[in-house]
GROMACS .gro file of C-alpha atoms in nm:
model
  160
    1UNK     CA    1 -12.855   9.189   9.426
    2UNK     CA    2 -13.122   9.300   9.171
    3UNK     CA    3 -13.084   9.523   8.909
    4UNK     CA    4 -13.323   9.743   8.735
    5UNK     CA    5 -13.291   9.819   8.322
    6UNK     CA    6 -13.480   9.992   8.068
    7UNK     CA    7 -13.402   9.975   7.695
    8UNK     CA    8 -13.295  10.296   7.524
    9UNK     CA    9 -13.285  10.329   7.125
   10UNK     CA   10 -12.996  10.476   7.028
   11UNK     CA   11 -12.796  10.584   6.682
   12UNK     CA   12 -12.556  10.262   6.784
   13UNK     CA   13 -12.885  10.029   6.788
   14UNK     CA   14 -13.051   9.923   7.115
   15UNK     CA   15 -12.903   9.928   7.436
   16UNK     CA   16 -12.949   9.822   7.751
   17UNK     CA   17 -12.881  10.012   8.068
   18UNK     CA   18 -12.859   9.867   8.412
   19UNK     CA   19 -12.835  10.016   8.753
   20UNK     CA   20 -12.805   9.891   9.089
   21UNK     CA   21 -12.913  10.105   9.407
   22UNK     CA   22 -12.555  10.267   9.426
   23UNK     CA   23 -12.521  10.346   9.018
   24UNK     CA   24 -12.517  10.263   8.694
   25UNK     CA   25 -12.405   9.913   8.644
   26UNK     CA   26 -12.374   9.877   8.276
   27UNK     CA   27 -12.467   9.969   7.885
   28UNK     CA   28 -12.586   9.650   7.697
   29UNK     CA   29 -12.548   9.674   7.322
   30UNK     CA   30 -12.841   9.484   7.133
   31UNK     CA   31 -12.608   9.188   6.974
   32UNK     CA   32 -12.361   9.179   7.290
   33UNK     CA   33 -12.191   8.835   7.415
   34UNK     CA   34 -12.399   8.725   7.751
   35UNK     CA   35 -12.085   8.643   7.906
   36UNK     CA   36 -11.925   8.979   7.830
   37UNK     CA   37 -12.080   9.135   8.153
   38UNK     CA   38 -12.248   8.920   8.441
   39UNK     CA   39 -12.483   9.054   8.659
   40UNK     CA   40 -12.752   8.953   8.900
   41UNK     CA   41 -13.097   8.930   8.820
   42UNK     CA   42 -13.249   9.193   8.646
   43UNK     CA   43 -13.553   9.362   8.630
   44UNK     CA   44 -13.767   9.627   8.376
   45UNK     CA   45 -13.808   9.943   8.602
   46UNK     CA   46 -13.800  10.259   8.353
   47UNK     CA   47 -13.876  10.460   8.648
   48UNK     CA   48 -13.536  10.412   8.806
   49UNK     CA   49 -13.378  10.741   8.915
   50UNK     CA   50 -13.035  10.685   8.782
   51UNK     CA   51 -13.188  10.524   8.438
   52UNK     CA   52 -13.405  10.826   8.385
   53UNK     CA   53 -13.099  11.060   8.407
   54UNK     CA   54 -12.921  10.800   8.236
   55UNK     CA   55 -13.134  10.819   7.915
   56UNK     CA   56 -13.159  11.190   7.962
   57UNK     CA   57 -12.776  11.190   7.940
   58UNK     CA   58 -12.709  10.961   7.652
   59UNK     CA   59 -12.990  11.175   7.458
   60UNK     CA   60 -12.768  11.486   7.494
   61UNK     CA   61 -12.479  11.312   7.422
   62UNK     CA   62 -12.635  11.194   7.090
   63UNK     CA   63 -12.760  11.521   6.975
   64UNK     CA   64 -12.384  11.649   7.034
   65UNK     CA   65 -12.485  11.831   7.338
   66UNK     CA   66 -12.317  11.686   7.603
   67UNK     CA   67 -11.919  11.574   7.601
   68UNK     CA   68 -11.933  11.440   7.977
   69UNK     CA   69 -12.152  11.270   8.139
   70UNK     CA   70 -12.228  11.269   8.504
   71UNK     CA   71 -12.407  10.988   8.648
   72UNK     CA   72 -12.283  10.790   8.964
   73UNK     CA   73 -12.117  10.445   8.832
   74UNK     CA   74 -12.093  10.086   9.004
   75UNK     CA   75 -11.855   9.882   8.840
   76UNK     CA   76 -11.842   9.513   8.911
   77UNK     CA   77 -11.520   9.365   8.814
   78UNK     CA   78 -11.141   9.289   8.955
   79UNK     CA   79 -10.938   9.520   9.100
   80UNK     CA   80 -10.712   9.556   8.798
   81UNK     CA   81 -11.034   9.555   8.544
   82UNK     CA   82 -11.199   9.878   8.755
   83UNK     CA   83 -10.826  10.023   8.720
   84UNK     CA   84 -10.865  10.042   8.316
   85UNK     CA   85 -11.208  10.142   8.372
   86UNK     CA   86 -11.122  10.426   8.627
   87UNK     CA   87 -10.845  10.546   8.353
   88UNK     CA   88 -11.103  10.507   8.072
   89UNK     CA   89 -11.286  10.783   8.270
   90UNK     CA   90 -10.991  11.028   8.216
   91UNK     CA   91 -10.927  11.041   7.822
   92UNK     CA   92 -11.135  11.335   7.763
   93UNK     CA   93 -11.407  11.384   7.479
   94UNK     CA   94 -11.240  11.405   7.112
   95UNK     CA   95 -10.984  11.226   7.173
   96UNK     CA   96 -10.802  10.868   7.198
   97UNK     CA   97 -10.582  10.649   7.393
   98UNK     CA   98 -10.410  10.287   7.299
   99UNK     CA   99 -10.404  10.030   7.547
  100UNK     CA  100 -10.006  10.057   7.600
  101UNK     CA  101 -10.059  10.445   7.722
  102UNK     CA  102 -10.374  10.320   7.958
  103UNK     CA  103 -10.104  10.026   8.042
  104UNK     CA  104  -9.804  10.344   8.105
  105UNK     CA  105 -10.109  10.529   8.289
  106UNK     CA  106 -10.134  10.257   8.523
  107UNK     CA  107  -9.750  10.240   8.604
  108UNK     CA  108  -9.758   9.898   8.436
  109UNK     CA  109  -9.592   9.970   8.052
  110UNK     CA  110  -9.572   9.569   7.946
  111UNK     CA  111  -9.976   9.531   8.104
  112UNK     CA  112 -10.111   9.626   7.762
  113UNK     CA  113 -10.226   9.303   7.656
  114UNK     CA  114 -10.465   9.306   7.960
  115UNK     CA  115 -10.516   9.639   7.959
  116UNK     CA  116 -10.712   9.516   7.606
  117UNK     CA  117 -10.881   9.229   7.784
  118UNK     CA  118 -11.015   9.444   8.054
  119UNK     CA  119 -11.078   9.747   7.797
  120UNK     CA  120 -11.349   9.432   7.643
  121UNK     CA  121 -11.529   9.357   7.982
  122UNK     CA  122 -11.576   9.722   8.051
  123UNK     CA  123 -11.974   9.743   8.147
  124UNK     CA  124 -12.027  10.098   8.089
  125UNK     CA  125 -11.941  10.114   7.692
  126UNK     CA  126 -12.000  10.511   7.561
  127UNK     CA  127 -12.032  10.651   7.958
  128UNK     CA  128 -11.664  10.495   8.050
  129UNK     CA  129 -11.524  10.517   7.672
  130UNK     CA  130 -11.372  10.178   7.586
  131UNK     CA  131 -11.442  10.351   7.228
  132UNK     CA  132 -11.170  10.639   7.308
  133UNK     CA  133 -10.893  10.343   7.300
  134UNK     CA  134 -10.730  10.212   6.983
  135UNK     CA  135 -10.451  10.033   6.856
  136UNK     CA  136 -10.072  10.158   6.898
  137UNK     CA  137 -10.072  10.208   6.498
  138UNK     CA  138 -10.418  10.399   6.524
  139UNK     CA  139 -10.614  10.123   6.393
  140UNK     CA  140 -10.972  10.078   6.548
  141UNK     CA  141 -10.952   9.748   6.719
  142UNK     CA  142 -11.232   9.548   6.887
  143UNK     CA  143 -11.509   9.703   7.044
  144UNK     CA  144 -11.847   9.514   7.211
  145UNK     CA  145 -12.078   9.754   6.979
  146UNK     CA  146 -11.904   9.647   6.678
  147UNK     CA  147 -11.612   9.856   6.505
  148UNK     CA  148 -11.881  10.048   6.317
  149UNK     CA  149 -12.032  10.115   6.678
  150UNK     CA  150 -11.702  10.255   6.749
  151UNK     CA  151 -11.685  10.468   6.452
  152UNK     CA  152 -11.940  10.624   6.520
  153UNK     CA  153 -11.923  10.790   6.862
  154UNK     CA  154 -11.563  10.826   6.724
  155UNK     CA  155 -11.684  11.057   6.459
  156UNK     CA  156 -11.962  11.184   6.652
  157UNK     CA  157 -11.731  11.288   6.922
  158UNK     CA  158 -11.478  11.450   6.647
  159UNK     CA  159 -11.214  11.221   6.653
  160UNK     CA  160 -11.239  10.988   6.382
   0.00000   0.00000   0.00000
């Protein structure tokens, strides 16, 4: 499978975006681990329906004009990994989650330890909000955009 991208400058620093012919496959940050996310090959194609409506999206989003965003997703992971993903879709704008109430969400309480490594491979950082979840003790933990990434659309979404 190939996927298209386009580059989008953001507040957070560059990012990539990638989409496949059924969705949005991922959000890149500029300094990001290549083994993070694996995908196929890729290829520059700005003109992509879904990355056009992506950027579109994350624009609103930036100016504080959007809170949700609605573009059609295509995770590639395990079965467990697009669990934490599907429940990163539900903590609404605002507000924050740690990984032992994703790992309650998911009817497995003691799973919270890969409920973090999974919350780290997510592909979609700001669309599925790995940056919503946070330590038990409120702390802001790791984050592929850097905790001052996280911070930031913390505080930009009003609850840092």
């Amino acid at each position: 499978m190939t996927f298209a991208y386009t580059c989008f400058a953001s507040p957070v620093g560059m990012l990539k975006l990638v989409a496949s012919e059924r969705g949005l496959a991922a959000i890149l940050w500029e300094n990001d681990d290549p083994d993070r996310v694996r995908l196929g090959t890729m290829t520059e194609q700005p003109e992509h329906p879904v990355l056009i409506e992506t950027v579109r999206q994350l624009g609103e989003y930036f100016a504080g004009t959007r809170t949700h965003f609605d573009l059609p997703l295509d995770f590639h992971g395990t079965d467990f990994q697009k669990s934490v993903w599907a429940a990163l879709l539900t903590i609404p704008f605002g507000e924050t989650r740690s990984y032992a109430e994703i790992a309650r969400q998911l009817g497995r309480p003691t799973a919270f330890r890969a409920v973090g490594a999974a919350n780290g491979k997510n592909p979609i950082s700001i669309v599925a909000p790995c940056h919503r979840v946070i330590g038990t003790n409120g702390a802001l933990t790791g984050f592929a955009g850097g905790l001052e990434g996280k911070a930031f659309l913390l505080e930009l979404e009003g609850a840092a």
